[in-house]
XYZ file of C-alpha atoms in Angstrom:
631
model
C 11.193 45.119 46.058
C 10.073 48.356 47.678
C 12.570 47.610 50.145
C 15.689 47.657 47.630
C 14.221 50.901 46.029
C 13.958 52.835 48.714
C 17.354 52.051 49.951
C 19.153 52.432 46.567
C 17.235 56.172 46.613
C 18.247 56.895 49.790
C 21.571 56.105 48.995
C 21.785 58.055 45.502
C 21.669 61.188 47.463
C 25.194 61.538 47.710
C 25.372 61.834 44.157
C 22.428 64.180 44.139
C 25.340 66.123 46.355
C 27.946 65.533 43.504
C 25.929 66.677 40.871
C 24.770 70.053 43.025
C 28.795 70.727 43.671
C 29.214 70.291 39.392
C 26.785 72.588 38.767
C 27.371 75.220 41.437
C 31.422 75.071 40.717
C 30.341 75.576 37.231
C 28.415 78.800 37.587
C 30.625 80.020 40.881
C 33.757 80.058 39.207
C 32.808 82.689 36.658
C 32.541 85.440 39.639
C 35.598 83.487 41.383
C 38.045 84.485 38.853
C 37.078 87.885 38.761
C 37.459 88.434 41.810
C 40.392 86.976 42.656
C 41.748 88.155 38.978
C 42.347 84.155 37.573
C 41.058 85.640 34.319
C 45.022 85.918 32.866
C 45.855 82.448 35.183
C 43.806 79.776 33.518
C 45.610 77.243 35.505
C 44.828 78.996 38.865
C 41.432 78.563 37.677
C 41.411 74.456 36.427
C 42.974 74.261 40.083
C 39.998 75.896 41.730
C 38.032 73.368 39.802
C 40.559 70.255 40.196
C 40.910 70.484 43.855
C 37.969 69.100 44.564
C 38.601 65.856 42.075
C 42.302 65.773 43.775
C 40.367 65.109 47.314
C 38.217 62.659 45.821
C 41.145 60.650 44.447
C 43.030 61.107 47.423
C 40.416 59.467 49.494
C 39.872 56.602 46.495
C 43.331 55.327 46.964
C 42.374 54.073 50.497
C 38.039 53.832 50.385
C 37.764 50.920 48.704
C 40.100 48.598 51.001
C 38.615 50.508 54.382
C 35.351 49.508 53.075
C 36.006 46.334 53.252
C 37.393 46.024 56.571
C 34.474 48.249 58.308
C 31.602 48.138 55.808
C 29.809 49.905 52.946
C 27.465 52.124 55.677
C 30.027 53.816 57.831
C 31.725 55.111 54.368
C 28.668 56.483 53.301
C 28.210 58.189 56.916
C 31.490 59.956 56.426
C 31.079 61.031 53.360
C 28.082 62.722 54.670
C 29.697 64.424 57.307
C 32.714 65.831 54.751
C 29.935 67.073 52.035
C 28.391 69.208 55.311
C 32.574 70.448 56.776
C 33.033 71.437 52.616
C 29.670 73.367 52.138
C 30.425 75.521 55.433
C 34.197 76.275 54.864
C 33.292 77.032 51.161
C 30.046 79.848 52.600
C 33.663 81.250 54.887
C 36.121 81.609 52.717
C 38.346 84.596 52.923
C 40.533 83.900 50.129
C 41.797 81.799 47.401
C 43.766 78.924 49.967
C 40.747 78.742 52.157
C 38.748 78.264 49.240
C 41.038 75.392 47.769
C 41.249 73.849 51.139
C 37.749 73.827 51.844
C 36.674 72.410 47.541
C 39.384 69.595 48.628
C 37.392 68.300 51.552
C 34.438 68.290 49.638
C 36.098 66.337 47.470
C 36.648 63.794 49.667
C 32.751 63.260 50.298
C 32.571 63.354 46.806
C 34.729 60.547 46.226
C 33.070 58.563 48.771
C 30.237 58.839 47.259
C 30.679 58.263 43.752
C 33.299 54.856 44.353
C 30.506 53.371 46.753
C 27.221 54.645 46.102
C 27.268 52.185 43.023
C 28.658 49.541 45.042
C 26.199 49.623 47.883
C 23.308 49.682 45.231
C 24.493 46.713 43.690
C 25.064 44.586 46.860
C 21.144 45.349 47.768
C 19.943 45.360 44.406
C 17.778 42.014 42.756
C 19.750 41.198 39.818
C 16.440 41.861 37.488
C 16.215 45.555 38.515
C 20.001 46.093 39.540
C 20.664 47.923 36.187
C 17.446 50.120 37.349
C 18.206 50.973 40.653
C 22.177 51.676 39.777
C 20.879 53.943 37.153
C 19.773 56.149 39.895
C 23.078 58.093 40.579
C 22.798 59.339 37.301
C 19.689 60.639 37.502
C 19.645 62.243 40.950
C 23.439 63.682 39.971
C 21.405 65.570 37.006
C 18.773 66.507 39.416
C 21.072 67.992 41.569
C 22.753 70.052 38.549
C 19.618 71.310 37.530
C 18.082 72.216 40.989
C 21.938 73.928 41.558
C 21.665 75.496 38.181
C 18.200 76.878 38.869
C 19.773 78.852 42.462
C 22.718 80.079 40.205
C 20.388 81.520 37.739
C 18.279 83.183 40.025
C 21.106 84.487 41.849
C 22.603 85.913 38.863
C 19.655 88.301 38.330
C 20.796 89.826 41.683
C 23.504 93.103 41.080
C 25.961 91.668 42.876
C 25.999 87.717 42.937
C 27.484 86.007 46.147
C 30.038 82.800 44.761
C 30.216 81.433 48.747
C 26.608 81.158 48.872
C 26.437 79.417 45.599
C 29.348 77.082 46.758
C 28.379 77.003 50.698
C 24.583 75.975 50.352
C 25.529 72.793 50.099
C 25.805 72.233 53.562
C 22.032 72.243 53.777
C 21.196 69.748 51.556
C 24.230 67.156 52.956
C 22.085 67.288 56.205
C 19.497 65.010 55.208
C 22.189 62.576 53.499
C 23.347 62.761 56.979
C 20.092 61.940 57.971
C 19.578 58.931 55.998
C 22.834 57.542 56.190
C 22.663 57.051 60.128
C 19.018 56.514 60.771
C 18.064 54.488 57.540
C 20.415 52.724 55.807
C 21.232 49.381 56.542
C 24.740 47.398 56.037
C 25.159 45.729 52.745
C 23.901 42.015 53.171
C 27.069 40.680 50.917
C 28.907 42.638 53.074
C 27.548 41.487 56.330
C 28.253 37.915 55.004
C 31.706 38.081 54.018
C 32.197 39.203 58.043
C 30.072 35.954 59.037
C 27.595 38.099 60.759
C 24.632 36.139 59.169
C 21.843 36.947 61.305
C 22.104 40.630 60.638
C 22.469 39.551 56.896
C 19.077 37.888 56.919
C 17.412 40.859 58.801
C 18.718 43.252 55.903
C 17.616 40.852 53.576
C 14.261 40.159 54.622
C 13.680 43.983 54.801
C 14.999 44.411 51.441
C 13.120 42.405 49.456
C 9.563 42.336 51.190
C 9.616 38.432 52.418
C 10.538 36.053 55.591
C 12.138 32.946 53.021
C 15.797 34.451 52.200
C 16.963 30.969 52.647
C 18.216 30.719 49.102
C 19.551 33.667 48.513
C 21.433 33.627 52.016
C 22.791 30.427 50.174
C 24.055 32.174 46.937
C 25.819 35.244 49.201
C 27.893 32.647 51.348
C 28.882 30.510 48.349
C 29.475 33.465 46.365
C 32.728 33.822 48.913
C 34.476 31.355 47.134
C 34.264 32.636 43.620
C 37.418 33.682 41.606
C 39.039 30.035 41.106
C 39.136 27.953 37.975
C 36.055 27.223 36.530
C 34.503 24.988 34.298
C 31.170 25.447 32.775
C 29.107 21.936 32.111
C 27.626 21.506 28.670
C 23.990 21.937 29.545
C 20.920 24.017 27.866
C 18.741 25.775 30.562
C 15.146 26.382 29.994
C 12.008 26.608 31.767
C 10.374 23.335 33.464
C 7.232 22.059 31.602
C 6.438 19.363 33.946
C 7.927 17.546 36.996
C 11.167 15.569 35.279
C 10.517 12.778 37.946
C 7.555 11.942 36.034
C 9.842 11.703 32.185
C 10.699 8.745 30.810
C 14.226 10.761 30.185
C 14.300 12.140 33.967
C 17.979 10.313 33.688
C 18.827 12.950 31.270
C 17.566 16.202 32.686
C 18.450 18.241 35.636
C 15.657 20.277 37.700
C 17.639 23.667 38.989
C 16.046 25.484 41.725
C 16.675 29.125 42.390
C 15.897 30.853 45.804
C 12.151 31.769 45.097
C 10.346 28.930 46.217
C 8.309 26.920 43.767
C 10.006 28.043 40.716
C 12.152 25.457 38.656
C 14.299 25.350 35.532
C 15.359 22.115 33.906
C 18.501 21.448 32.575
C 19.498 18.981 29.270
C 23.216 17.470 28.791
C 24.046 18.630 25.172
C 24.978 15.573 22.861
C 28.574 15.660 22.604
C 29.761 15.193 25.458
C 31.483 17.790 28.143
C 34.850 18.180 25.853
C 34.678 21.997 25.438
C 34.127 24.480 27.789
C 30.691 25.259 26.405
C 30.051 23.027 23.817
C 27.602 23.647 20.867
C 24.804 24.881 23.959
C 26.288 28.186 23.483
C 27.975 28.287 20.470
C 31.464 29.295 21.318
C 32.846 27.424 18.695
C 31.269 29.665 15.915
C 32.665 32.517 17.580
C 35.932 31.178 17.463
C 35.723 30.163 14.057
C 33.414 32.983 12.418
C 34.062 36.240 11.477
C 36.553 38.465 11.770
C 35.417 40.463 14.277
C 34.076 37.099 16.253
C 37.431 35.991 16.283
C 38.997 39.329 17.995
C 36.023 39.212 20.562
C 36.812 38.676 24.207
C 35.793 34.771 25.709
C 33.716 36.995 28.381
C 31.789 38.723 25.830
C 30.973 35.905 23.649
C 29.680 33.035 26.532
C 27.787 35.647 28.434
C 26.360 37.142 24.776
C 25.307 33.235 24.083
C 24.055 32.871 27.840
C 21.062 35.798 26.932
C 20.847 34.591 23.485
C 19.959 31.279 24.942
C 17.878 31.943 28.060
C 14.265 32.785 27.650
C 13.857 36.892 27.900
C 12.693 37.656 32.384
C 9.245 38.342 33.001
C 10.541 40.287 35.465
C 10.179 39.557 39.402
C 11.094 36.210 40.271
C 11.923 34.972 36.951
C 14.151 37.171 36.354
C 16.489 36.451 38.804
C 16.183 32.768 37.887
C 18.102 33.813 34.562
C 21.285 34.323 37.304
C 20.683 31.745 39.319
C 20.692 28.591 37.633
C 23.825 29.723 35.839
C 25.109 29.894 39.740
C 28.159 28.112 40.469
C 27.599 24.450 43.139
C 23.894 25.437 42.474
C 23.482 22.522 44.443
C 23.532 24.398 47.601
C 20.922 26.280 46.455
C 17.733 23.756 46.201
C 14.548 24.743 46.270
C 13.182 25.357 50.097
C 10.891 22.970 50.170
C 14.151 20.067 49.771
C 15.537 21.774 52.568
C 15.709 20.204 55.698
C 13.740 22.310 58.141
C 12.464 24.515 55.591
C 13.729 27.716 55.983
C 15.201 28.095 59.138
C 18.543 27.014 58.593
C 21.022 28.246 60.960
C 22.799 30.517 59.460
C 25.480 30.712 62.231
C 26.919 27.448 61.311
C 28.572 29.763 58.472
C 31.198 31.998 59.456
C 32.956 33.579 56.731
C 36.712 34.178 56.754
C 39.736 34.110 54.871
C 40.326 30.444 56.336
C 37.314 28.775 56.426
C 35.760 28.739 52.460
C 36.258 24.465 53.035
C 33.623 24.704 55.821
C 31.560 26.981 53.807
C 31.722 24.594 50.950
C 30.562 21.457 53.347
C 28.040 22.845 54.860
C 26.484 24.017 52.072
C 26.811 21.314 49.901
C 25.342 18.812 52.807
C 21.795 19.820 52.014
C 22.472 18.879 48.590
C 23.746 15.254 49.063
C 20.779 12.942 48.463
C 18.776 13.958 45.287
C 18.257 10.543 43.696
C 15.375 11.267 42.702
C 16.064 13.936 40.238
C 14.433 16.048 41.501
C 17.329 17.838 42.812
C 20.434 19.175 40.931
C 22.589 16.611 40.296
C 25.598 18.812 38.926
C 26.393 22.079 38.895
C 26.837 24.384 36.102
C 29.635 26.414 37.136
C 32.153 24.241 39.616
C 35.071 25.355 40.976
C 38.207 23.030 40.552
C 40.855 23.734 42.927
C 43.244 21.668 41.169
C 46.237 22.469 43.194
C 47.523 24.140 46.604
C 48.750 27.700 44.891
C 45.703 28.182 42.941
C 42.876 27.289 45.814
C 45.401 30.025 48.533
C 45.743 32.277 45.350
C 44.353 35.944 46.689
C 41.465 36.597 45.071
C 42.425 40.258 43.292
C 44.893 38.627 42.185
C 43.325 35.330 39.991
C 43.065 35.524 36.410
C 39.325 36.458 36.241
C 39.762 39.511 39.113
C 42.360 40.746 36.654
C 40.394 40.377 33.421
C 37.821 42.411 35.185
C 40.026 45.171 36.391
C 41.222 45.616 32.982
C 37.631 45.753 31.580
C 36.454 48.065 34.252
C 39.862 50.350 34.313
C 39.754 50.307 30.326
C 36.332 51.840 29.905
C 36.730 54.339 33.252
C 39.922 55.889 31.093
C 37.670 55.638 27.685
C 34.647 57.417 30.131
C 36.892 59.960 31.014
C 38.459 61.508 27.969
C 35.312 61.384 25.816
C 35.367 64.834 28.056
C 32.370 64.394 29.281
C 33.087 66.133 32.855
C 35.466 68.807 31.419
C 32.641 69.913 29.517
C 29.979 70.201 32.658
C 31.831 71.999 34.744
C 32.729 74.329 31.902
C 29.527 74.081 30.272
C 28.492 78.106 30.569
C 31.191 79.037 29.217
C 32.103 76.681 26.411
C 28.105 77.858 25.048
C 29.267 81.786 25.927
C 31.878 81.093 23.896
C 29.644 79.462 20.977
C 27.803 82.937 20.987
C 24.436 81.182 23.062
C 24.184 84.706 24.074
C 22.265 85.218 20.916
C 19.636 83.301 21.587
C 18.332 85.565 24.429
C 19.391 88.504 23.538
C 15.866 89.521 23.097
C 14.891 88.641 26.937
C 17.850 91.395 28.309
C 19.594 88.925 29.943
C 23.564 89.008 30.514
C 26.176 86.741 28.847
C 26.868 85.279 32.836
C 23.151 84.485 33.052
C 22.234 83.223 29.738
C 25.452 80.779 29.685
C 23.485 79.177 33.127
C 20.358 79.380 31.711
C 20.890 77.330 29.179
C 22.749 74.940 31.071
C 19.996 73.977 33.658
C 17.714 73.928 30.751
C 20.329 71.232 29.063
C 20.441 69.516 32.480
C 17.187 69.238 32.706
C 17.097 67.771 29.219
C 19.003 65.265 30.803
C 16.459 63.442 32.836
C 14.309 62.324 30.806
C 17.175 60.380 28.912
C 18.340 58.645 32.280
C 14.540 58.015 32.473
C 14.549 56.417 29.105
C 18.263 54.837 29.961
C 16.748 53.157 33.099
C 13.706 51.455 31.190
C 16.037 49.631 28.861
C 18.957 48.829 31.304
C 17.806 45.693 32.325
C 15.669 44.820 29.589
C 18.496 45.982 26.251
C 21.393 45.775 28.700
C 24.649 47.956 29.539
C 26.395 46.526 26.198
C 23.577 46.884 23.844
C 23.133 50.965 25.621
C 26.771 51.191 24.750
C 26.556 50.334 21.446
C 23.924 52.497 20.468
C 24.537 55.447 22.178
C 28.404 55.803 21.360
C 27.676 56.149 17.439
C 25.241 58.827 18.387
C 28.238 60.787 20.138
C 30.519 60.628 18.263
C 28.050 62.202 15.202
C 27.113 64.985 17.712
C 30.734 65.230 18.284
C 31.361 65.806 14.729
C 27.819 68.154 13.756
C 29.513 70.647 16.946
C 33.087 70.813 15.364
C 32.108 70.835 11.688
C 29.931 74.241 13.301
C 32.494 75.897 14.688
C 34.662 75.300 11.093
C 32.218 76.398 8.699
C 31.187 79.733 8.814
C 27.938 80.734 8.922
C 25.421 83.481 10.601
C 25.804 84.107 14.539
C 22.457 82.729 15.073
C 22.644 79.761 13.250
C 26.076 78.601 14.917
C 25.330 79.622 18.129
C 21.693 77.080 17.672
C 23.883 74.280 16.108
C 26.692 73.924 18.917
C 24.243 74.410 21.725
C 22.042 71.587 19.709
C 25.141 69.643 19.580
C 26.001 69.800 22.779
C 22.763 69.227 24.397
C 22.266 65.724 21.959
C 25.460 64.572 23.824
C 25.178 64.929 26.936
C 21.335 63.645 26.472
C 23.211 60.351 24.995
C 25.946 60.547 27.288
C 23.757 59.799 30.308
C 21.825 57.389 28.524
C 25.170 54.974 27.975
C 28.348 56.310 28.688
C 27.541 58.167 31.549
C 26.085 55.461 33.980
C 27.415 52.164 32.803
C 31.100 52.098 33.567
C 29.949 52.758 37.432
C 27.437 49.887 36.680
C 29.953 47.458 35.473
C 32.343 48.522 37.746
C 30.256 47.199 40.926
C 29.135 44.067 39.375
C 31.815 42.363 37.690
C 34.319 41.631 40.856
C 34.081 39.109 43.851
C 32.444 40.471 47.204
C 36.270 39.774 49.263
C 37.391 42.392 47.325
C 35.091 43.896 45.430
C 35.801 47.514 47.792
C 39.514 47.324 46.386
C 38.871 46.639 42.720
C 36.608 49.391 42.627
C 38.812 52.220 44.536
C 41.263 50.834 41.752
C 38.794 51.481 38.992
C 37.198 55.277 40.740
C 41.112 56.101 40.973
C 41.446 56.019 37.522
C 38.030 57.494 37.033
C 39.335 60.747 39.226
C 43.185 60.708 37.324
C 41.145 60.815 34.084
C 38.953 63.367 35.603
C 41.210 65.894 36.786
C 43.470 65.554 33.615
C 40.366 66.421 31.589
C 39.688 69.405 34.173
C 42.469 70.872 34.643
C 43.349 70.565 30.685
C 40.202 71.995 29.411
C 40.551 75.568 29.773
C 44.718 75.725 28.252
C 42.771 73.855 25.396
C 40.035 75.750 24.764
C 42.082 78.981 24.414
C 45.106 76.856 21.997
C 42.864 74.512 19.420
C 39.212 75.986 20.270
C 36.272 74.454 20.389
C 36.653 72.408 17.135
C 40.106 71.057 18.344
C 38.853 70.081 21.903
C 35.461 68.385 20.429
C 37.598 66.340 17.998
C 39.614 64.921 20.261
C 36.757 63.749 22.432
C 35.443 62.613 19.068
C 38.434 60.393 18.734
C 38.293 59.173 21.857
C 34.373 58.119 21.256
C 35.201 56.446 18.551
C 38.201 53.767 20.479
C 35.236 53.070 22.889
C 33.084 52.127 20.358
C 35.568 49.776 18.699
C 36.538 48.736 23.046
C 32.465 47.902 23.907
C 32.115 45.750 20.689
C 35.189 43.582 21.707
C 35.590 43.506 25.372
C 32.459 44.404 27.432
C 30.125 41.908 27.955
C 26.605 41.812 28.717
C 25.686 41.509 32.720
C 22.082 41.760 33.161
C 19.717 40.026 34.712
C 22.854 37.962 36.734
C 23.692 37.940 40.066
C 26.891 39.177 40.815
C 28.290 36.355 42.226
C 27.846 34.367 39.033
C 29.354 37.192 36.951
C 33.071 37.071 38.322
C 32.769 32.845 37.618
C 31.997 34.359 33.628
C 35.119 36.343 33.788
C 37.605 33.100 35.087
C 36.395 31.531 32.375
C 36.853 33.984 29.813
C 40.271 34.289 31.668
C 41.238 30.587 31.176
C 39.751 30.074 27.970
C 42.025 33.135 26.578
C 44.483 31.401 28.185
C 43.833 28.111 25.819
C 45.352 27.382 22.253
C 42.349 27.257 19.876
C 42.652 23.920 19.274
C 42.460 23.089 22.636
C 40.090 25.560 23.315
C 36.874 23.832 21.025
């Protein structure tokens, strides 16, 4: 998959960008409101800060739908160009106006970025290192803040520190994202599909994961086009083949999926009982249902896919691990092995042409390959099918069926929750929230001044950072996003509550000014282990491809509201409540995700995105259901 990798690297640069503009805002604005006197106009000051996140949710209300009407790559291209117009209007600069105008156009790279960075990673991504590779933003974002916090530093030293060459470097570095952008990166292949240009998609493909056979997975991109109806889930247990089925006395009984690597197959067995539930005992919906009290308040989505990785035998990684996904595929028919395909692998991919109108003749073509499979060797039904039961629901839009919705309230929900647990209030004020819990202390010894020590420590706390996103991206697609979530939110919420119980109690200089900086650096390390990445992660995976561009400008424009609230808030709080009041709020806040992860965000790894949407209409109509009818 060196192909994917290098692509989803290339691409993480323009968060490399977003986390060099955090840092350097962060140090810059300490000399900024000297001299332009903000020190008595703390709102003058959360604007110099906020403009930048008002740009970037200025350009989220419309990114996301432009996206999808001219693709993933020119976005990227122009947010490129926008970081490079910021960084040299920022080194100008005459005054405070300039200054705002020129941190809102950055801003508008930066929101480019950050809504479709994620998005184009996941559309290029495997599904067994997706989790991986979309970790990446995180950790190149931290990189950037410490690389930025190391210039700042350094710069402080000077007599007289320059703010606009702090700010204005940045020009330098958005140069080779420019670079990349227009000379490397390709189109997203979902993307290419959903425009019918096939060819292209295969080319892309075939580059991106090493190989000539994309047959199958050129298979599961068209087909995933016509996700988001109702959908039923057949009662059957997947496992690995231990033999050819052909050859079984109960070959009647069992099903041989094939997934788009060639040679592999899974086999699946009807579950005794019959196909009167939506899952049946295979995965155990029932006991959720009817089991505790907290698996009664548990979202549908949550429990079938938690039962789905319960069930399925843990990915070996590679091949297999994509399997996981793909015989949960819905009309997994159209997806046989490509040795049952006629021709082999050269089917022509230009018989498909994607549009609003034509999902029937997607459908038909795809499902012709699939017709004659008495031999059971084939699949003989799908486990996931859509039922189009009636005129309004098969012409419904897809953003807005029950399942698109379900999402966007999962993904919205835990973008607010992301939000005010503080987390980016507290970066880009990060030198002086520690100057203010006396970290000034600590190096007194070394001769260094308040300015300088506050940075200091905050590239050193950045750079504890990265070896948490390093740990975070090892167990993302082998624990999962939930399972991160769930043990990383406890974790904040205690550091939350060690940093506020410090700043209550009194105690020596030294010995506060070690326990909030201690505090603070345990949550961010946790933060970008969980919290941090995941909602971004979630956010690109869980809607259809049609309009997958709009969901997620829906779901980055409440990531930038959040975001500028918790800006442009922070420093009116800090003088009013302190440190103790703002850290116990955030506290608070930690603890309603907790409770939000346990009961409404499912588990996605390991499945490809087209199957995850199918997930959510079921968890949509089964919410939908009375109990009884439910089980």
């Amino acid at each position: 998959m060196r192909g994917a990798v290098l692509v989803a690297v290339a691409a993480a640069i323009g968060n490399y960008l977003q986390g060099w503009d955090n840092a350097t805002i962060a140090g810059a604005v300490l000399y900024i409101k000297r001299e332009f006197a903000l020190e008595s106009q703390p709102a003058v000051e959360g604007l110099v800060v906020a403009m930048s996140l008002i740009g970037a949710t200025i350009i989220t209300t419309f990114s996301g739908p432009v996206s999808d009407l001219v693709g993933r790559r020119p976005m990227l291209i122009a947010s490129s160009l926008l970081y490079f117009a910021g960084g040299l209007i920022m080194l100008w600069s005459p005054n405070v106006y300039v200054l705002l105008l020129a941190r809102l156009v950055d801003g508008f790279g930066v929101g480019l970025a950050v809504t479709l960075v994620p998005v184009y990673i996941s559309e290029t991504s495997p599904p067994e290192i997706r989790g991986r590779l979309n970790t990446l933003p995180q950790f190149t974002g931290s990189g950037g803040m410490f690389m930025s916090y190391c210039m700042i530093f350094a710069m402080t030293l000077s007599p007289s520190p320059n703010w606009r060459i702090m700010l204005g470097v940045l020009f330098v570095p958005s140069l080779l994202y420019l670079f990349v952008t227009v000379f490397y990166l390709p189109e997203s292949p979902r993307w290419l599909v959903s425009k019918g240009r096939m060819k292209e998609a295969r080319v892309v493909l075939e580059m991106l994961r090493g190989r000539e056979d994309v047959s199958g997975e050129m298979a599961l991109l068209v087909e995933g086009l016509g996700t988001g109806g109702d959908t039923e889930i057949e009662d059957y247990v997947v496992g690995p083949s231990e033999g050819d089925a052909g050859e079984n006395e109960q070959a009647r009984d069992t099903v041989t999926l094939y997934g788009p690597e060639q040679g592999l197959s899974w086999v699946a067995q009807p579950v005794a009982g019959g196909r009167g539930s939506m899952l049946g005992s295979s995965l155990g919906l029932q006991a959720s249902r009817h089991g505790s009290m907290y698996e009664q308040m548990k979202d549908p989505v949550v429990a079938l896919l938690g039962s789905v990785h319960e069930r399925l035998p843990e990915s070996g990684g590679g091949a297999t691990g994509s399997m996981r996904g793909s015989t949960l595929f819905p009309n997994l028919g159209s997806m046989l092995s490509v040795n049952d395909r006629p021709g082999g692998s050269s089917w022509d991919e230009e018989n498909v042409q994607p549009g609003d109108d034509d999902l029937d003749e997607e459908e038909e073509y795809l499902s012709d390959d699939g017709k004659d499979d008495d031999d059971g060797g084939g699949l003989q039904a799908p486990l996931l099918s859509r039922q189009s039961t009636d005129v309004e629901t098969k012409n419904e839009p897809a953003s807005g069926q029950p399942g698109v919705r379900h999402a966007l309230f999962c993904g919205v929900t835990i973008q607010i929750l992301q939000q005010f647990s503080g987390i980016n209030g507290v970066l880009y004020y990060t030198p002086q929230i520690l100057d203010q819990a006396g970290v000034s202390v600590l190096l007194a010894s070394l001769g260094l001044s308040g300015d300088s020590t506050s940075i200091l420590i905050s590239g050193l706390t950045t750079l504890l950072m990265l070896p948490s996103i390093g740990v975070a991206m090892r167990l993302m697609d082998a624990s999962g996003r939930r399972a991160l979530l769930l043990w990383t939110l406890p974790v904040l919420v205690a550091s939350l509550a060690v940093l506020v119980v410090a700043n209550v109690v009194p105690m020596a200089a030294t010995a506060h000014a070690a326990l909030s900086t201690g505090s603070v650096i345990v949550y961010f390390c946790c933060f970008v282990m969980g919290f941090g990445p995941i909602p971004n992660i979630l956010c690109a995976e869980i809607f259809p491809t049609r309009v997958r561009g709009l969901c997620i400008a829906i779901c980055s424009l409440t990531f930038w509201l959040g975001d500028i609230a918790v800006t442009y808030s922070l420093p009116v709080m800090l003088s009013s409540v302190g440190l103790a009041g703002v850290f116990s709020f955030y506290a608070a806040v930690c603890c309603v995700a907790l409770v939000f992860v346990a009961l409404k965000v499912p588990e996605t790894k390991g499945l490809p995105l087209e199957v995850i949407i199918e997930f959510f209409n079921v968890g949509a109509k089964a919410g939908t259901l009375p109990d009884e009818e439910f089980h």
